[in-house]
Amino acid sequence: MKMAWKEMVKFKTRYVILGSIIFLISLLTMIIAGLANGLSYDNASLIKDIPEGTFYMEAEAEGLYNFSGLNEKNRAEIKEAVPEVAFFSIQMGELESEDGKRHGVAFVNSDGSLFPRVKEGETIVDDSLMESAIKEDEGLTNRLLDGELKVDTFVEQQKFSHSPVAFVDRADFDEMYRTDEYQIAFVEGEDAPAVAGLERYTNDEFMNTIPSYSAEQLSLNMIVVFLFIISGMLFAIFFYMINVQKIAMYGILKAVGVKTATLFRMMWAQMAIITTISLILSVGLSQLLALIMPSTMPFMLTAGSASMMSLVFIIIGFVGSSVSGIQISRVEPMQAINQGGV
Amino acid sequence: MPILSVDGLEKTFSSANREEKVLKGINLEITKGEITALTGASGSGKSTLLTIAAGLQKSTAGTIIFQNEALTDMNTRQVQAIRAKKFGFVFQHAHLVPFLTVQEQLELMMDTAELKWSKDRRKEEIRSILDLVDMWGHRDSYPGTLSGGEKQRVAIARAVVHKPEMLFADEPTASLDSKRSMEVMKLLRTLSRERNITVLMVTHEEETLEYADTIVQMKDGVIGKGLV
Ligand SMILES: Nc1ncnc2c1ncn2[C@@H]1O[C@H](COP(=O)(O)OP(=O)(O)O)[C@@H](O)[C@H]1O
Ligand SMILES: [Mg+2]
């Protein structure tokens, strides 16, 4: 729309100021969202990489995986309904490397369908342990274990509760934690039957049973939501102030027959132009940041989630400006005619 | 057959603690192609009559018939469409859009009237009306750079560029000096003669009355004796 653009060019400063604020807020939002996502990966990539499905835990465990145990009967029941079910257990523990250093890990024992299968006396570990100078074929020990666990291979990004995952065989897991029951069952896809005595969790719900996970995500997501709200209010306030200054002009334009819808479209066009330019800049910059950020900084922002957020910003801008645009529809032509003007 | 007729028009402004009857039964017929001047003391209801006749505010009672259609029976949207397509307005102040050039002000008005003119036709019309008001040289100027008289001439061009049937002008010369006022009046008469535009204007300056075809005297909300 030509008129919208002309006005922005003529009154550059105020629109540039609004644009820069929107740019900064949207950039901040993207950075924090990227951080939330990165942290969630750093926390629970073991679970995050699992396709959407349903997790089962014992109802009595009340969401605490290490208190859950699936007995023979439970397992048979799930398996009967969904043959391709996967079972696994997780326990936090530690491994001592040959140089005598201790490393916190999350031991994962699985039936091999969801996670890599490991031979007895061996382990497959997250590659972050490589940075702690652990090498392939190195023998790792644990107080609860008589023998050694030889490092078979490393896997990329397999973490649980911020600890690197160590996949171990059932016999070794049993020796350390004295249980031959799997804690958790997982069924991919949507149809997962209810099983008596077991509680079902979605992927998100399951991740939120990790205490550190829900705490981190909740606070970061709160910030993101607040930034969205702030930017919505910013749009509303900005266009309110601009519209107040233009009441007389709106009145005259209405008097000569310009439709209210045309005036709204003009405002929306300005909102769209400002938001689009600001978002292109902030998405671009955040993607650049994702590239240059050191790997120790958990930052992860996919183009998909960046564009999702951009969409939210555009919707918010639309709502914010429309709310303040209500005054436009209230302007009476007569209000303006008797006032002075350009 | 008048182009616009006003019949039994009344207007009462009411606020919380008082009521003021500003128009007390006005009957008036405007002849097509003529310049009709409303004159009378300040506060006699001239502007109120003009703005109601132009569909800018509602009456309390009475009817306005424009080209055989009752303006007083139409909804806001229909009246707005009439104002956009059939009416032109000049106010005491020019009220130009500050961020549009002279030429763009006129384009806006042609868009508002939803004219299906070709690009060339639009250019021609702009050229011809800006020549007439002697503002073609300023076509790319912004209102902020123009003098009061220049702005008012642009306002007049804007009021007629979409070829309206009627032009409503409320004291179009009030903010101008006497020499400029005469120029604007001459311009209005030229428009009325050359483009067959009917003009209803308010003025209380004696010297501008000589340009009117019909003079309507108002006093305390009623029409006095007409003089020609
Ligand atoms: N919106 C309004 N609310 C209340 N009173 C009004 C309003 N507009 C005009 N009036 C009153 O109506 C009377 C006539 O006003 P107006 O039509 O502007 O007179 P004129 O143009 O002849 O000077 C005045 O007394 C004025 O105070
Ligand atoms: Mg008046």
PDB file of N, CA, C and O in Angstrom, chain A residues 2-3 6-7 10-11 249 252-259 266 333-334 336-337 339-342, chain B residues 51 56-57 80 83-84 89 91 93-99 104 107-109 112 114 142-143 151:
ATOM      1  N   LYS A   2       0.588   2.074  -0.990  1.00  0.00           N
ATOM      2  CA  LYS A   2       1.464   3.216  -1.237  1.00  0.00           C
ATOM      3  C   LYS A   2       1.428   4.221  -0.080  1.00  0.00           C
ATOM      4  O   LYS A   2       2.453   4.700   0.377  1.00  0.00           O
ATOM      5  N   MET A   3       0.207   4.510   0.392  1.00  0.00           N
ATOM      6  CA  MET A   3       0.063   5.533   1.410  1.00  0.00           C
ATOM      7  C   MET A   3       0.790   5.142   2.700  1.00  0.00           C
ATOM      8  O   MET A   3       1.452   5.966   3.331  1.00  0.00           O
ATOM      9  N   LYS A   6       4.444   5.649   2.087  1.00  0.00           N
ATOM     10  CA  LYS A   6       4.790   7.070   2.037  1.00  0.00           C
ATOM     11  C   LYS A   6       4.891   7.671   3.432  1.00  0.00           C
ATOM     12  O   LYS A   6       5.788   8.447   3.734  1.00  0.00           O
ATOM     13  N   GLU A   7       3.928   7.285   4.282  1.00  0.00           N
ATOM     14  CA  GLU A   7       3.947   7.848   5.626  1.00  0.00           C
ATOM     15  C   GLU A   7       5.186   7.401   6.394  1.00  0.00           C
ATOM     16  O   GLU A   7       5.824   8.185   7.102  1.00  0.00           O
ATOM     17  N   LYS A  10       8.125   9.356   5.203  1.00  0.00           N
ATOM     18  CA  LYS A  10       8.086  10.748   5.631  1.00  0.00           C
ATOM     19  C   LYS A  10       8.425  10.877   7.125  1.00  0.00           C
ATOM     20  O   LYS A  10       9.096  11.808   7.537  1.00  0.00           O
ATOM     21  N   PHE A  11       7.919   9.937   7.920  1.00  0.00           N
ATOM     22  CA  PHE A  11       8.201   9.985   9.363  1.00  0.00           C
ATOM     23  C   PHE A  11       9.093   8.811   9.747  1.00  0.00           C
ATOM     24  O   PHE A  11       8.736   7.973  10.572  1.00  0.00           O
ATOM     25  N   MET A 249      -6.575  13.718  10.934  1.00  0.00           N
ATOM     26  CA  MET A 249      -6.419  13.294   9.544  1.00  0.00           C
ATOM     27  C   MET A 249      -7.417  12.188   9.205  1.00  0.00           C
ATOM     28  O   MET A 249      -8.032  12.192   8.129  1.00  0.00           O
ATOM     29  N   ILE A 252     -10.829  13.707   8.568  1.00  0.00           N
ATOM     30  CA  ILE A 252     -10.952  14.341   7.257  1.00  0.00           C
ATOM     31  C   ILE A 252     -11.042  13.295   6.155  1.00  0.00           C
ATOM     32  O   ILE A 252     -11.871  13.379   5.257  1.00  0.00           O
ATOM     33  N   LEU A 253     -10.187  12.266   6.261  1.00  0.00           N
ATOM     34  CA  LEU A 253     -10.228  11.232   5.229  1.00  0.00           C
ATOM     35  C   LEU A 253     -11.596  10.553   5.213  1.00  0.00           C
ATOM     36  O   LEU A 253     -12.146  10.258   4.162  1.00  0.00           O
ATOM     37  N   LYS A 254     -12.151  10.324   6.408  1.00  0.00           N
ATOM     38  CA  LYS A 254     -13.496   9.739   6.450  1.00  0.00           C
ATOM     39  C   LYS A 254     -14.514  10.698   5.847  1.00  0.00           C
ATOM     40  O   LYS A 254     -15.432  10.275   5.146  1.00  0.00           O
ATOM     41  N   ALA A 255     -14.353  11.992   6.129  1.00  0.00           N
ATOM     42  CA  ALA A 255     -15.293  12.978   5.606  1.00  0.00           C
ATOM     43  C   ALA A 255     -15.315  12.955   4.077  1.00  0.00           C
ATOM     44  O   ALA A 255     -16.368  13.003   3.472  1.00  0.00           O
ATOM     45  N   VAL A 256     -14.141  12.828   3.467  1.00  0.00           N
ATOM     46  CA  VAL A 256     -14.125  12.831   2.009  1.00  0.00           C
ATOM     47  C   VAL A 256     -14.466  11.452   1.443  1.00  0.00           C
ATOM     48  O   VAL A 256     -14.441  11.263   0.229  1.00  0.00           O
ATOM     49  N   GLY A 257     -14.768  10.496   2.315  1.00  0.00           N
ATOM     50  CA  GLY A 257     -15.310   9.236   1.822  1.00  0.00           C
ATOM     51  C   GLY A 257     -14.382   8.042   1.908  1.00  0.00           C
ATOM     52  O   GLY A 257     -14.721   6.963   1.435  1.00  0.00           O
ATOM     53  N   VAL A 258     -13.189   8.186   2.518  1.00  0.00           N
ATOM     54  CA  VAL A 258     -12.293   7.038   2.664  1.00  0.00           C
ATOM     55  C   VAL A 258     -12.907   6.063   3.671  1.00  0.00           C
ATOM     56  O   VAL A 258     -13.392   6.464   4.719  1.00  0.00           O
ATOM     57  N   LYS A 259     -12.885   4.779   3.326  1.00  0.00           N
ATOM     58  CA  LYS A 259     -13.491   3.772   4.191  1.00  0.00           C
ATOM     59  C   LYS A 259     -12.605   3.494   5.395  1.00  0.00           C
ATOM     60  O   LYS A 259     -11.377   3.515   5.295  1.00  0.00           O
ATOM     61  N   MET A 266      -4.107   0.346   5.968  1.00  0.00           N
ATOM     62  CA  MET A 266      -2.908   1.168   5.959  1.00  0.00           C
ATOM     63  C   MET A 266      -2.070   0.876   7.212  1.00  0.00           C
ATOM     64  O   MET A 266      -0.862   0.688   7.138  1.00  0.00           O
ATOM     65  N   PRO A 333     -16.184  12.109  11.372  1.00  0.00           N
ATOM     66  CA  PRO A 333     -15.664  13.136  10.464  1.00  0.00           C
ATOM     67  C   PRO A 333     -15.764  14.536  11.074  1.00  0.00           C
ATOM     68  O   PRO A 333     -14.847  15.341  10.944  1.00  0.00           O
ATOM     69  N   MET A 334     -16.894  14.813  11.752  1.00  0.00           N
ATOM     70  CA  MET A 334     -17.121  16.155  12.284  1.00  0.00           C
ATOM     71  C   MET A 334     -16.077  16.585  13.306  1.00  0.00           C
ATOM     72  O   MET A 334     -15.804  17.772  13.458  1.00  0.00           O
ATOM     73  N   ALA A 336     -13.005  16.369  13.220  1.00  0.00           N
ATOM     74  CA  ALA A 336     -11.779  16.917  12.654  1.00  0.00           C
ATOM     75  C   ALA A 336     -12.015  18.224  11.907  1.00  0.00           C
ATOM     76  O   ALA A 336     -11.141  19.083  11.862  1.00  0.00           O
ATOM     77  N   ILE A 337     -13.218  18.350  11.343  1.00  0.00           N
ATOM     78  CA  ILE A 337     -13.446  19.429  10.390  1.00  0.00           C
ATOM     79  C   ILE A 337     -13.222  20.808  10.994  1.00  0.00           C
ATOM     80  O   ILE A 337     -12.627  21.688  10.365  1.00  0.00           O
ATOM     81  N   GLN A 339     -11.386  21.539  13.518  1.00  0.00           N
ATOM     82  CA  GLN A 339     -10.059  21.800  14.053  1.00  0.00           C
ATOM     83  C   GLN A 339      -9.153  22.344  12.967  1.00  0.00           C
ATOM     84  O   GLN A 339      -9.418  22.172  11.783  1.00  0.00           O
ATOM     85  N   GLY A 340      -8.085  22.966  13.392  1.00  0.00           N
ATOM     86  CA  GLY A 340      -7.102  23.446  12.425  1.00  0.00           C
ATOM     87  C   GLY A 340      -6.357  22.266  11.840  1.00  0.00           C
ATOM     88  O   GLY A 340      -6.553  21.140  12.226  1.00  0.00           O
ATOM     89  N   GLY A 341      -5.498  22.511  10.885  1.00  0.00           N
ATOM     90  CA  GLY A 341      -4.745  21.408  10.301  1.00  0.00           C
ATOM     91  C   GLY A 341      -3.811  21.893   9.242  1.00  0.00           C
ATOM     92  O   GLY A 341      -3.728  23.093   8.996  1.00  0.00           O
ATOM     93  N   VAL A 342      -3.117  20.935   8.628  1.00  0.00           N
ATOM     94  CA  VAL A 342      -2.130  21.290   7.608  1.00  0.00           C
ATOM     95  C   VAL A 342      -2.839  21.799   6.352  1.00  0.00           C
ATOM     96  O   VAL A 342      -3.748  21.144   5.887  1.00  0.00           O
TER      97      VAL A 342
ATOM     98  N   THR B  51     -23.150  20.750   6.785  1.00  0.00           N
ATOM     99  CA  THR B  51     -22.601  19.419   7.057  1.00  0.00           C
ATOM    100  C   THR B  51     -23.687  18.351   7.059  1.00  0.00           C
ATOM    101  O   THR B  51     -23.435  17.215   6.650  1.00  0.00           O
ATOM    102  N   LEU B  56     -22.466  14.615   6.525  1.00  0.00           N
ATOM    103  CA  LEU B  56     -21.377  14.501   7.500  1.00  0.00           C
ATOM    104  C   LEU B  56     -21.884  14.348   8.928  1.00  0.00           C
ATOM    105  O   LEU B  56     -21.149  13.930   9.805  1.00  0.00           O
ATOM    106  N   GLN B  57     -23.106  14.746   9.163  1.00  0.00           N
ATOM    107  CA  GLN B  57     -23.721  14.429  10.458  1.00  0.00           C
ATOM    108  C   GLN B  57     -25.220  14.251  10.264  1.00  0.00           C
ATOM    109  O   GLN B  57     -25.776  14.589   9.229  1.00  0.00           O
ATOM    110  N   GLN B  80     -21.389   7.295   3.008  1.00  0.00           N
ATOM    111  CA  GLN B  80     -19.940   7.401   2.783  1.00  0.00           C
ATOM    112  C   GLN B  80     -19.626   7.232   1.291  1.00  0.00           C
ATOM    113  O   GLN B  80     -18.788   7.946   0.734  1.00  0.00           O
ATOM    114  N   ARG B  83     -20.530  10.400  -0.488  1.00  0.00           N
ATOM    115  CA  ARG B  83     -19.522  11.429  -0.231  1.00  0.00           C
ATOM    116  C   ARG B  83     -18.279  11.179  -1.074  1.00  0.00           C
ATOM    117  O   ARG B  83     -17.687  12.107  -1.626  1.00  0.00           O
ATOM    118  N   ALA B  84     -17.897   9.899  -1.198  1.00  0.00           N
ATOM    119  CA  ALA B  84     -16.679   9.581  -1.944  1.00  0.00           C
ATOM    120  C   ALA B  84     -16.848   9.835  -3.438  1.00  0.00           C
ATOM    121  O   ALA B  84     -15.922  10.299  -4.093  1.00  0.00           O
ATOM    122  N   PHE B  89     -15.380  18.276  -0.981  1.00  0.00           N
ATOM    123  CA  PHE B  89     -15.411  19.119   0.221  1.00  0.00           C
ATOM    124  C   PHE B  89     -14.236  20.078   0.281  1.00  0.00           C
ATOM    125  O   PHE B  89     -13.101  19.704   0.005  1.00  0.00           O
ATOM    126  N   PHE B  91     -12.884  22.796   3.267  1.00  0.00           N
ATOM    127  CA  PHE B  91     -13.155  23.306   4.607  1.00  0.00           C
ATOM    128  C   PHE B  91     -12.380  24.604   4.825  1.00  0.00           C
ATOM    129  O   PHE B  91     -11.603  25.043   3.987  1.00  0.00           O
ATOM    130  N   HIS B  93      -9.933  25.033   6.800  1.00  0.00           N
ATOM    131  CA  HIS B  93      -8.513  24.691   6.666  1.00  0.00           C
ATOM    132  C   HIS B  93      -8.377  23.656   5.564  1.00  0.00           C
ATOM    133  O   HIS B  93      -9.304  22.898   5.297  1.00  0.00           O
ATOM    134  N   ALA B  94      -7.202  23.615   4.947  1.00  0.00           N
ATOM    135  CA  ALA B  94      -7.039  22.747   3.786  1.00  0.00           C
ATOM    136  C   ALA B  94      -7.101  21.265   4.159  1.00  0.00           C
ATOM    137  O   ALA B  94      -7.581  20.447   3.388  1.00  0.00           O
ATOM    138  N   HIS B  95      -6.613  20.919   5.373  1.00  0.00           N
ATOM    139  CA  HIS B  95      -6.621  19.526   5.839  1.00  0.00           C
ATOM    140  C   HIS B  95      -6.019  18.574   4.809  1.00  0.00           C
ATOM    141  O   HIS B  95      -6.616  17.565   4.461  1.00  0.00           O
ATOM    142  N   LEU B  96      -4.826  18.898   4.324  1.00  0.00           N
ATOM    143  CA  LEU B  96      -4.155  17.991   3.390  1.00  0.00           C
ATOM    144  C   LEU B  96      -3.448  16.890   4.177  1.00  0.00           C
ATOM    145  O   LEU B  96      -3.169  17.048   5.365  1.00  0.00           O
ATOM    146  N   VAL B  97      -3.184  15.773   3.514  1.00  0.00           N
ATOM    147  CA  VAL B  97      -2.452  14.682   4.163  1.00  0.00           C
ATOM    148  C   VAL B  97      -0.966  15.038   4.149  1.00  0.00           C
ATOM    149  O   VAL B  97      -0.386  15.213   3.073  1.00  0.00           O
ATOM    150  N   PRO B  98      -0.348  15.169   5.316  1.00  0.00           N
ATOM    151  CA  PRO B  98       1.002  15.744   5.370  1.00  0.00           C
ATOM    152  C   PRO B  98       2.078  14.957   4.632  1.00  0.00           C
ATOM    153  O   PRO B  98       3.068  15.534   4.204  1.00  0.00           O
ATOM    154  N   PHE B  99       1.883  13.651   4.475  1.00  0.00           N
ATOM    155  CA  PHE B  99       2.965  12.865   3.886  1.00  0.00           C
ATOM    156  C   PHE B  99       2.728  12.530   2.417  1.00  0.00           C
ATOM    157  O   PHE B  99       3.401  11.683   1.858  1.00  0.00           O
ATOM    158  N   GLU B 104      -0.217  13.288  -5.214  1.00  0.00           N
ATOM    159  CA  GLU B 104      -0.705  12.093  -4.517  1.00  0.00           C
ATOM    160  C   GLU B 104      -2.008  12.337  -3.759  1.00  0.00           C
ATOM    161  O   GLU B 104      -2.831  11.433  -3.613  1.00  0.00           O
ATOM    162  N   GLU B 107      -4.535  11.750  -6.302  1.00  0.00           N
ATOM    163  CA  GLU B 107      -4.649  10.325  -6.623  1.00  0.00           C
ATOM    164  C   GLU B 107      -5.450   9.601  -5.550  1.00  0.00           C
ATOM    165  O   GLU B 107      -6.284   8.741  -5.845  1.00  0.00           O
ATOM    166  N   LEU B 108      -5.183   9.968  -4.292  1.00  0.00           N
ATOM    167  CA  LEU B 108      -5.920   9.354  -3.180  1.00  0.00           C
ATOM    168  C   LEU B 108      -7.419   9.555  -3.364  1.00  0.00           C
ATOM    169  O   LEU B 108      -8.217   8.644  -3.165  1.00  0.00           O
ATOM    170  N   MET B 109      -7.783  10.779  -3.780  1.00  0.00           N
ATOM    171  CA  MET B 109      -9.200  11.084  -3.935  1.00  0.00           C
ATOM    172  C   MET B 109      -9.803  10.290  -5.092  1.00  0.00           C
ATOM    173  O   MET B 109     -10.942   9.810  -5.004  1.00  0.00           O
ATOM    174  N   THR B 112     -10.327   6.872  -3.800  1.00  0.00           N
ATOM    175  CA  THR B 112     -11.461   6.820  -2.873  1.00  0.00           C
ATOM    176  C   THR B 112     -12.787   6.805  -3.630  1.00  0.00           C
ATOM    177  O   THR B 112     -13.716   6.102  -3.246  1.00  0.00           O
ATOM    178  N   GLU B 114     -13.226   5.451  -6.296  1.00  0.00           N
ATOM    179  CA  GLU B 114     -13.233   4.179  -7.025  1.00  0.00           C
ATOM    180  C   GLU B 114     -13.489   4.378  -8.519  1.00  0.00           C
ATOM    181  O   GLU B 114     -14.270   3.652  -9.139  1.00  0.00           O
ATOM    182  N   TYR B 142       5.298  18.809  -0.942  1.00  0.00           N
ATOM    183  CA  TYR B 142       4.534  18.361   0.217  1.00  0.00           C
ATOM    184  C   TYR B 142       3.814  19.565   0.823  1.00  0.00           C
ATOM    185  O   TYR B 142       4.298  20.702   0.722  1.00  0.00           O
ATOM    186  N   PRO B 143       2.670  19.332   1.487  1.00  0.00           N
ATOM    187  CA  PRO B 143       1.885  20.442   2.038  1.00  0.00           C
ATOM    188  C   PRO B 143       2.704  21.365   2.935  1.00  0.00           C
ATOM    189  O   PRO B 143       2.503  22.576   2.933  1.00  0.00           O
ATOM    190  N   LYS B 151      -2.128  25.904  -0.314  1.00  0.00           N
ATOM    191  CA  LYS B 151      -2.761  24.714   0.268  1.00  0.00           C
ATOM    192  C   LYS B 151      -4.250  24.697  -0.044  1.00  0.00           C
ATOM    193  O   LYS B 151      -4.807  23.662  -0.408  1.00  0.00           O
TER     194      LYS B 151
END
